[in-house]
Amino acid sequence: MPRRTRNAARRAPGASRAALVARGVAISLVTGLALAATLTACTAPAKNGEAMTGIVPAPISADYPDRAPFTLEQNSRLVAKGEGAAAVAETFGALARVSTGFGLPVVDGADGADAAASDIAFVVAAGEAPDGAAEGYTLESGSDGVRLAADTPAGLFRASQSLRQLLPAAIERTDAAKPPADGWTLPAASVADAPRFAYRGSMLDVARHFFPVEDVLDHIDRIALLKLNVLHLHLTDDQGWRIQIDSWPELTAAGATTSVGGDGGGFYTKDDYRRIVEYAAERFVTVVPEVDLPGHTNAALHAYPELNCDGVAPKPYEGMEVGFSSLCASPERAEATDRFLADVTRELAEMTPGPWLHVGGDESLATPQADYLDLVRRITAAGAATGKTLIGWHEMGASRELPAGTVGQYWSYVEPQEDAAELTTSFVEQGGSVILSPADVAYLDMKYPDDPDGPLGSKLGLTWADGPTTLEEAYGWEPTAIVPGLAEADILGVEAPLWTETIAAAPDLEYMVFPRIAAIAEIAWSPAPSASALAEGRPVTDGGARDLDSFHGRLASLGAHLDALGVSYRKVGGVPWVD
Ligand code: ACM
C-alpha cells in the first residue's frame, strides 16, 4: 500500500459519498434564537471595491441596515467594561494598531468613560449574549459607535473576530496599511450570535512533518478568526516524537530527529509548548495534545529498547505507511510500559491547562485485539489518573472499560465503513460524547480536485479518503446524519484534521487548510439546518441556514482578509474571490 493504510476507513466498492441521509434524528437547536435564525444571506453591500462584507461562520442573525457606517479614527478608544473585557480589547488593539497606525488605547469603561461615537465598547456582563450562551455575543455598529457585548470574555473575543471580519481587510496587515479610500469603516450592523457546538477544532499533525512554533501561532490566529476554539496537536507518531518529556529524554533526543521523506526533525521544548498554549489562550483556543498509543509508536520504540517485546529498538522510520508498530502488552515489559504511560501522560497533563488529553488508539493493526484492549485499559487508566478527560480515535470504542466521559473521535466516512458507527456509539453508551471528523469531507490533507499542477499532479495532498475533496463537499455534510443513533446532544463538536505526509512547510499547510476549514467552521458554529431540510437529507438549501451562495460570497470577503494576512490559500473555483 503506497500511503497511510487507514484500513478501517476503506470505502466499500461502489459506495457513494453523495447520499446524506438524515436518519430521522431529532434536531435540537442550541438556543431559542437559533430556531429563529433569519436564514438571510448575511452579507452587507460591497464597499471600498472589496468583496461583499459578511461573517464566516454565518451568525444566527446578521442585519445590515442602510444607515451611516462607523468609522475607526485616530482618536478612537477601546472602552472595556466588565471582567476580562480589557484583555480582549487589548488583543484586538494589538492587531489594529499595526495596520491603522492609530493609538487605540484601552480605557476602563467602569471608571466613567462612556463610549463616544468614534469608540468601540467591549462589554462583559450578565444577560448580554443570546440566551446567555457561553460563547454568544451581540455586535451593534453605526455612526454612533460600536458595541460588542457578551456574558463571558470568550464570547466577547468571538465578537471581536466578527468585528475584524467586518472591517476592511487591510486591518489584518502586519505592516502599516494605506487607509482604505472610505476610511476604516464598519457597516451599520446588528449581529446576534452563538455557537451550535462547544468543540470546534483544527488538528495539526506535527509528527510526520514538524512545524516551528511561529507557524503554529500563525495557524492559531487564523483559526480563531473562524471562531474555532480547539487546536489539537498530533504530537507523536511513527515518524517523530515532538514534545519534551523530562523523565524520558530519549523520546526527543533519539525520537525527534526524523520526519517523512528525511525532511529533518524537531520538537517543542516545554517552554515552546507553553508559548503555544498561552498564545492560544489569549484567543480562547484550547490546546489538546495527542500522544498516539499503542500503535503509531515507532519513534518511541526506537528511543527506548525496553518498550519493545524483544528488547530491540527498531530503526527510525521516515515512510508513510502505518499500522506496523505497537507498544508491548507482555508482562515482561509491563513495568517499563506502565511507567512510560504514567510519566508521559502526567508530564503532558501538567503542561496542559485545558481539560482534554488525546491518547490516540487508531490503526493499531500490529496489535492483537486482546493486547489492544489490555493496552487501551492501561493507557486510559494512566491518562485518567491525570484528571483530564480523555479523547481517543473511534477504534478505542472497542473497549468497554473506558473512563467516564471519554470522548470518541470519528474518522470514518460520511457513510460509516465497517464497524466505525458501533465503535463510535460505544463512547456514548459509556457516558461519553463524540467529535466528528469524517475523513472524506473533513480531512484537509485530501487533494483539491482541479489542482493547477495538473489532474492530481501536485505533490501536496493524498486521495485515499475518497479524495479529491471539493470545498462544497467539505461544506455539504451534517453532523447528526453520520452515525445512526447519535443525537445532537451526543456530539461534542466537529474537527478538521490536517495530516502532513506531503505537507512540510507553512505555505503548503495554508494551501491545504484554507479555504476548506471555513466550511468545517461553519458546520461547527452556525445554526443547524431546518429539520425538514435534514429529513430530506439536504443540509445545504437555498436561503437556509447553510446557503452555498451566501457562503461563497462571505468566503470571498474572508479571502481578502487572508490575502492581507499573507495566507497562501487555494483560490478554488465557484467563489467570487477579489484580486
Ligand atoms: C486516522 O486518520 N488514522 C485517525
XYZ file of C-alpha atoms and ligand atoms in Angstrom:
583
model
C 0.000 0.000 0.000
C 1.573 3.239 -1.079
C 0.298 5.532 1.608
C -1.107 5.594 5.114
C -3.114 2.441 5.428
C -6.132 3.566 7.390
C -7.804 0.283 6.570
C -10.663 0.951 8.908
C -11.930 3.755 6.712
C -11.623 1.976 3.399
C -14.664 2.512 1.287
C -16.844 -0.344 0.244
C -16.537 -0.568 -3.552
C -19.268 1.374 -5.256
C -20.364 3.190 -2.127
C -21.496 6.683 -2.951
C -20.369 9.656 -0.889
C -23.205 11.813 -2.063
C -26.057 10.271 -0.141
C -26.509 12.255 3.014
C -29.436 10.669 4.710
C -30.693 12.329 7.815
C -31.774 9.304 9.748
C -34.782 10.806 11.401
C -32.599 12.319 14.073
C -34.409 14.844 16.174
C -32.638 18.129 15.727
C -32.411 20.065 18.935
C -31.147 23.543 18.356
C -28.853 25.088 20.905
C -30.740 28.262 21.506
C -34.214 29.578 21.049
C -32.703 32.247 18.865
C -31.268 29.592 16.611
C -34.809 28.481 15.913
C -35.470 31.970 14.715
C -32.332 32.017 12.563
C -33.002 34.643 9.995
C -31.886 32.482 7.105
C -30.728 35.624 5.408
C -27.705 35.704 3.182
C -25.867 37.502 5.980
C -23.969 39.751 3.652
C -23.678 43.504 3.620
C -23.217 45.514 0.431
C -19.796 45.748 -1.223
C -17.647 48.605 -0.003
C -14.300 50.064 -0.883
C -14.050 47.952 -4.002
C -13.800 44.888 -1.779
C -15.901 41.781 -1.808
C -19.275 41.804 -0.098
C -18.816 42.043 3.620
C -20.019 39.140 5.681
C -19.080 36.914 8.536
C -17.740 33.348 8.327
C -19.061 31.267 10.001
C -22.568 32.611 9.467
C -24.065 34.139 12.613
C -27.504 33.241 13.942
C -28.697 36.594 12.685
C -26.970 39.499 10.978
C -28.780 42.587 9.797
C -27.035 45.332 7.832
C -29.432 48.302 7.865
C -28.979 51.032 5.297
C -27.561 53.525 7.769
C -24.344 55.518 8.091
C -21.365 53.341 8.957
C -18.974 53.549 11.884
C -15.503 54.909 11.228
C -12.441 53.972 13.271
C -10.286 57.079 13.666
C -7.060 58.419 15.048
C -8.762 59.277 18.364
C -10.875 56.119 18.693
C -10.658 54.290 22.004
C -11.407 50.740 23.064
C -13.663 51.145 26.080
C -13.644 47.986 28.204
C -16.284 47.181 30.801
C -16.631 44.015 32.889
C -14.263 41.264 33.957
C -11.911 40.134 31.203
C -13.071 42.777 28.704
C -9.812 44.761 28.751
C -7.711 41.754 27.725
C -9.981 41.059 24.752
C -9.908 44.731 23.760
C -6.124 44.686 24.026
C -5.809 41.638 21.719
C -7.928 43.477 19.131
C -5.970 46.693 19.715
C -2.625 44.943 19.172
C -3.838 43.814 15.736
C -5.498 47.056 14.647
C -2.765 49.434 15.848
C -0.234 47.886 13.468
C -2.289 48.330 10.297
C -4.087 51.600 11.126
C -1.249 53.354 12.935
C -3.832 54.638 15.459
C -3.137 54.602 19.211
C -6.401 52.814 20.100
C -5.893 52.958 23.867
C -7.824 50.509 26.029
C -9.676 52.555 28.648
C -11.677 51.354 31.611
C -15.358 51.952 30.998
C -16.110 51.323 34.671
C -14.220 54.500 35.534
C -16.900 56.622 33.941
C -15.502 56.552 30.417
C -18.625 56.422 28.301
C -18.037 55.203 24.791
C -18.130 58.011 22.225
C -19.293 57.743 18.610
C -15.716 57.061 17.496
C -15.121 54.364 20.155
C -15.582 50.623 20.291
C -17.121 49.371 23.548
C -16.126 45.903 24.762
C -18.650 44.763 27.388
C -18.798 41.634 29.551
C -21.991 41.499 31.615
C -24.695 39.003 32.522
C -27.595 38.811 30.077
C -25.756 40.176 27.022
C -25.389 37.016 24.929
C -28.344 35.360 23.187
C -29.822 33.008 25.796
C -26.692 33.519 27.920
C -24.725 31.192 25.607
C -21.149 30.853 26.873
C -19.556 31.979 23.615
C -22.512 34.005 22.372
C -22.376 37.739 21.745
C -24.062 40.720 20.159
C -22.459 43.325 17.904
C -24.080 46.665 17.142
C -22.422 49.223 14.915
C -23.327 52.521 13.321
C -22.313 56.157 13.191
C -22.957 56.391 16.953
C -20.268 53.814 17.788
C -19.677 50.097 18.093
C -20.750 47.906 20.982
C -19.575 44.324 21.412
C -21.217 42.537 24.324
C -21.166 39.050 25.820
C -21.697 37.195 29.069
C -18.109 35.888 29.044
C -14.686 37.028 27.819
C -14.750 34.088 25.381
C -17.980 35.378 23.856
C -16.537 38.880 23.671
C -13.484 37.515 21.876
C -15.731 35.778 19.313
C -17.480 39.134 18.821
C -14.119 40.776 18.163
C -13.459 38.270 15.373
C -16.722 39.291 13.699
C -15.618 42.909 14.125
C -12.307 42.001 12.489
C -14.083 40.431 9.502
C -16.462 43.383 9.045
C -13.642 45.937 8.959
C -11.715 46.492 5.705
C -9.382 43.564 5.016
C -6.319 45.792 5.365
C -6.946 45.715 9.135
C -5.112 42.350 9.036
C -1.892 43.723 7.640
C 1.179 43.160 9.733
C 2.700 46.415 8.450
C 1.258 49.948 8.290
C -1.505 49.824 5.694
C -2.664 52.571 3.351
C -6.045 53.646 4.729
C -8.906 52.358 2.538
C -10.487 55.028 0.283
C -13.564 55.350 2.537
C -11.526 55.116 5.762
C -11.563 52.322 8.326
C -15.313 51.918 8.147
C -17.544 49.230 9.543
C -21.048 48.889 8.035
C -24.021 49.610 10.238
C -24.753 46.143 11.602
C -26.768 44.283 14.184
C -25.497 40.770 14.890
C -26.706 38.209 17.441
C -24.726 35.016 17.572
C -23.835 31.835 19.478
C -22.191 28.554 18.500
C -24.008 25.331 17.705
C -21.266 23.009 19.052
C -18.984 23.542 22.056
C -15.907 21.905 20.468
C -14.775 23.349 17.130
C -11.353 22.057 16.268
C -8.430 22.148 13.920
C -5.817 19.371 14.120
C -2.216 19.753 13.017
C -0.074 16.654 12.572
C 3.327 17.977 13.661
C 4.742 14.436 13.859
C 5.031 13.450 10.180
C 6.483 16.871 9.485
C 7.458 19.268 12.216
C 6.220 22.871 12.214
C 8.069 25.540 14.215
C 6.303 27.469 16.983
C 5.810 30.583 14.819
C 3.887 28.575 12.212
C 1.639 27.175 14.917
C 0.986 30.651 16.349
C 0.023 31.936 12.884
C -2.321 28.983 12.498
C -3.945 29.688 15.871
C -4.624 33.295 14.920
C -6.249 32.223 11.651
C -8.463 29.539 13.134
C -9.519 31.977 15.858
C -10.702 34.302 13.066
C -13.126 31.489 12.139
C -14.280 31.082 15.752
C -12.665 27.668 16.095
C -11.799 27.083 19.730
C -9.603 23.948 19.810
C -6.144 23.256 18.417
C -5.468 19.516 18.542
C -1.732 18.842 18.169
C -0.912 15.324 16.944
C 2.462 15.303 18.723
C 3.726 11.762 18.259
C 3.720 9.150 15.543
C 5.952 6.573 13.882
C 7.972 9.288 12.168
C 8.736 11.527 15.143
C 8.163 12.405 18.804
C 7.683 16.180 19.080
C 7.259 17.056 22.771
C 9.838 17.248 25.534
C 9.232 14.688 28.299
C 11.813 15.216 31.055
C 11.596 11.733 32.543
C 12.110 10.067 29.137
C 14.649 12.349 27.431
C 15.500 9.963 24.592
C 11.971 10.420 23.220
C 13.156 13.719 21.766
C 16.949 13.095 21.762
C 16.544 9.999 19.566
C 12.889 10.137 18.510
C 12.577 13.680 17.159
C 15.283 13.795 14.507
C 13.238 12.270 11.673
C 10.157 13.027 9.593
C 8.523 11.705 6.420
C 10.927 11.659 3.493
C 14.001 12.591 5.523
C 12.951 16.245 5.765
C 14.551 16.704 9.195
C 13.042 16.721 12.639
C 12.293 18.989 15.543
C 10.347 19.095 18.764
C 8.730 21.537 21.165
C 10.506 22.194 24.437
C 8.213 22.687 27.389
C 8.752 26.435 27.029
C 7.781 26.258 23.344
C 4.650 24.336 24.226
C 3.754 26.863 26.951
C 4.134 29.678 24.403
C 1.689 27.900 22.109
C -0.762 27.287 24.955
C -0.582 30.920 26.130
C -0.986 32.404 22.657
C -3.943 30.090 22.099
C -5.490 31.017 25.453
C -5.373 34.734 24.547
C -7.576 33.759 21.604
C -9.790 31.456 23.688
C -8.419 28.430 21.861
C -7.761 25.309 23.953
C -4.791 23.112 23.073
C -5.485 19.361 23.031
C -2.220 17.394 22.992
C -2.234 13.919 21.457
C 0.202 11.092 22.090
C -0.848 8.352 19.701
C -0.871 4.967 21.511
C -0.458 1.966 21.388
C 0.190 1.929 17.615
C 1.937 4.729 15.712
C 4.770 4.432 18.231
C 7.895 3.664 16.191
C 9.648 6.876 17.298
C 9.179 5.956 20.990
C 10.094 2.317 20.392
C 13.246 3.487 18.599
C 14.159 5.749 21.540
C 13.661 3.096 24.261
C 14.508 -0.572 23.550
C 12.819 -1.616 26.806
C 9.415 -0.703 25.346
C 9.803 -3.415 22.681
C 8.719 -7.003 23.296
C 12.083 -8.286 22.001
C 14.076 -5.542 23.731
C 15.488 -4.403 20.399
C 14.930 -0.827 19.219
C 13.625 -0.580 15.645
C 15.272 1.761 13.156
C 13.885 5.284 12.812
C 11.082 5.483 10.266
C 10.590 8.079 7.517
C 7.969 6.373 5.354
C 4.221 7.000 5.004
C 2.623 3.604 5.565
C 1.371 2.951 9.070
C -0.014 0.145 11.209
C 3.227 -1.759 11.892
C 4.280 -0.505 15.342
C 2.886 -1.249 18.793
C 3.654 -0.902 22.454
C 4.214 -4.317 24.036
C 1.421 -5.865 26.119
C 3.517 -8.675 27.542
C 4.015 -8.902 31.359
C 7.830 -8.824 30.937
C 7.534 -5.258 29.632
C 4.713 -4.168 31.963
C 6.910 -2.219 34.394
C 8.597 -0.132 31.671
C 5.421 0.316 29.626
C 3.248 1.384 32.570
C 5.974 3.757 33.840
C 6.204 5.242 30.333
C 2.419 5.692 30.147
C 2.187 7.247 33.601
C 5.149 9.608 33.078
C 4.188 10.777 29.591
C 0.531 11.427 30.399
C 1.455 13.118 33.717
C 4.014 15.475 32.174
C 1.723 16.268 29.269
C -1.196 16.961 31.604
C 0.991 19.164 33.819
C 1.873 21.455 30.921
C -1.685 21.499 29.515
C -4.246 23.762 31.234
C -7.119 22.562 29.020
C -9.440 19.759 30.126
C -8.558 17.194 27.427
C -5.806 14.689 26.704
C -5.927 12.738 23.419
C -4.433 9.259 23.653
C -4.828 8.127 20.034
C -5.897 4.495 19.703
C -6.211 4.393 15.887
C -4.813 1.923 13.395
C -3.112 -0.423 15.866
C -3.029 -3.002 13.109
C 0.025 -4.798 14.522
C -1.545 -5.230 17.979
C -3.569 -8.432 18.552
C -7.085 -7.485 19.726
C -6.638 -8.905 23.244
C -3.393 -6.951 23.602
C -5.068 -3.832 22.184
C -7.840 -3.994 24.786
C -5.309 -4.598 27.570
C -3.156 -1.680 26.408
C -6.149 0.646 25.986
C -7.181 -0.196 29.563
C -3.688 0.698 30.828
C -3.328 3.803 28.616
C -6.696 5.199 29.667
C -6.060 4.374 33.337
C -2.799 6.345 33.178
C -4.491 9.174 31.307
C -7.487 9.328 33.642
C -5.160 9.441 36.679
C -4.047 12.902 35.479
C -7.583 14.207 35.991
C -8.051 15.059 32.318
C -10.967 13.945 30.170
C -9.623 11.579 27.540
C -10.211 11.627 23.802
C -9.478 8.648 21.546
C -9.956 7.886 17.857
C -13.099 5.822 17.324
C -11.284 2.443 17.357
C -10.914 2.878 21.131
C -14.663 2.291 21.400
C -13.801 -1.430 21.195
C -13.035 -1.152 24.897
C -15.982 -1.345 27.291
C -13.810 -0.149 30.166
C -13.341 3.469 29.128
C -13.050 6.043 31.905
C -16.178 8.137 32.490
C -16.728 10.787 29.873
C -14.134 9.572 27.356
C -14.737 11.266 24.008
C -14.570 9.335 20.731
C -13.257 10.993 17.584
C -14.920 9.553 14.484
C -12.720 9.478 11.377
C -14.560 7.068 9.087
C -16.644 8.460 6.225
C -19.955 10.277 5.821
C -21.216 6.754 5.237
C -19.668 4.776 8.118
C -17.380 1.984 6.973
C -17.192 -1.461 8.595
C -17.815 -1.192 12.351
C -16.968 2.526 12.734
C -20.522 3.515 13.725
C -20.775 0.885 16.503
C -17.300 1.744 17.795
C -18.346 5.391 17.967
C -21.676 4.892 19.717
C -19.789 2.800 22.283
C -18.357 6.058 23.692
C -21.857 7.463 24.147
C -23.105 4.214 25.702
C -20.281 4.565 28.231
C -21.275 8.122 29.148
C -19.020 9.989 26.736
C -19.569 12.083 23.636
C -18.285 12.298 20.073
C -16.211 14.591 17.870
C -16.892 14.170 14.159
C -14.064 14.263 11.617
C -15.386 12.260 8.645
C -12.263 11.754 6.555
C -13.929 12.115 3.136
C -15.147 15.626 3.919
C -13.179 16.936 6.924
C -9.595 15.713 6.298
C -7.850 18.766 4.915
C -4.922 16.789 3.508
C -7.132 15.357 0.767
C -6.234 16.872 -2.603
C -8.280 19.554 -4.309
C -9.877 18.203 -7.491
C -8.617 20.720 -10.010
C -5.109 21.280 -8.858
C -3.256 23.731 -11.064
C -0.283 21.380 -11.363
C -2.430 19.010 -13.427
C -5.033 16.426 -12.517
C -3.972 15.429 -9.032
C -0.429 16.260 -10.094
C 0.540 18.460 -7.178
C 2.916 16.961 -4.674
C 0.532 18.194 -1.983
C -2.193 16.048 -0.562
C -3.409 12.468 -0.751
C -6.559 10.839 -2.129
C -7.094 7.705 -0.002
C -10.183 9.094 1.820
C -12.275 9.228 -1.346
C -10.341 12.327 -2.388
C -10.070 14.707 -4.039
C -12.355 16.773 -1.820
C -14.061 19.929 -3.044
C -14.941 22.950 -0.939
C -18.601 22.099 -1.489
C -18.129 18.537 -0.209
C -16.397 19.919 2.879
C -19.452 22.185 3.335
C -22.228 19.759 2.447
C -22.475 17.335 5.369
C -24.444 17.299 8.572
C -23.001 16.072 11.891
C -26.237 14.452 13.107
C -26.640 12.470 9.882
C -23.418 10.424 10.010
C -23.581 7.882 12.844
C -27.049 6.336 13.268
C -28.480 6.956 16.700
C -26.209 9.868 17.510
C -28.285 12.860 18.644
C -27.201 16.495 18.673
C -26.567 16.299 22.422
C -24.167 13.368 21.942
C -21.967 15.436 19.658
C -19.319 17.483 21.447
C -18.256 19.004 18.178
C -16.507 18.866 14.857
C -12.822 18.893 13.930
C -10.836 19.226 10.697
C -7.521 17.333 10.829
C -4.518 18.111 8.646
C -2.192 15.113 8.262
C 1.210 16.065 6.960
C 2.679 13.197 4.962
C 3.086 15.561 1.987
C 2.999 18.899 3.775
C 6.360 20.140 5.002
C 6.186 23.954 5.163
C 3.777 26.701 6.212
C 2.671 27.801 2.703
C 1.733 24.193 1.860
C -0.186 23.915 5.116
C -2.078 27.120 4.345
C -2.879 25.942 0.817
C -4.453 22.710 2.038
C -6.252 24.199 5.054
C -7.782 27.333 3.508
C -10.480 27.723 2.413
C -11.884 24.274 3.267
C -11.508 24.823 7.014
C -14.011 27.684 6.716
C -16.613 25.139 5.575
C -15.934 22.996 8.631
C -16.050 26.069 10.891
C -19.483 26.975 9.529
C -20.790 23.444 10.155
C -19.436 23.599 13.706
C -20.624 27.112 14.590
C -23.656 28.140 12.543
C -27.274 27.159 13.266
C -28.385 23.676 12.272
C -30.270 23.329 9.007
C -34.028 23.090 9.421
C -35.478 19.744 10.484
C -37.276 19.477 7.139
C -34.064 20.049 5.155
C -32.356 17.385 7.228
C -35.247 14.967 6.898
C -34.786 15.310 3.145
C -31.016 14.760 3.530
C -30.243 18.274 2.262
C -28.316 20.287 4.825
C -27.370 22.820 2.135
C -30.500 24.620 0.897
C -31.101 27.898 -0.912
C -31.864 30.549 1.648
C -31.432 28.081 4.509
C -29.041 28.164 7.438
C -26.386 26.699 5.156
C -26.741 28.503 1.845
C -23.925 27.903 -0.643
C -24.219 31.244 -2.462
C -24.111 33.096 0.811
C -21.119 31.024 1.937
C -19.253 31.667 -1.319
C -19.909 35.426 -1.031
C -18.809 35.635 2.579
C -15.781 33.469 1.783
C -14.686 35.963 -0.875
C -14.749 38.634 1.812
C -12.743 36.362 4.119
C -10.309 35.744 1.247
C -9.454 39.445 1.171
C -8.542 39.166 4.864
C -6.441 36.061 4.203
C -4.669 37.965 1.407
C -3.884 40.803 3.802
C -2.534 38.260 6.289
C -0.322 36.741 3.582
C -2.014 33.324 3.740
C -1.355 31.242 0.603
C -4.822 29.752 0.378
C -6.216 27.883 -2.600
C -8.498 30.072 -4.714
C -10.925 27.285 -5.571
C -13.472 27.813 -8.323
C -17.039 28.913 -7.542
C -16.040 31.664 -5.107
C -16.053 35.288 -6.340
C -12.561 35.966 -4.994
C -11.348 39.553 -5.210
C -7.992 40.059 -6.936
C -6.504 8.449 11.432
O -6.646 9.057 10.351
N -5.823 7.336 11.474
C -7.086 8.953 12.663
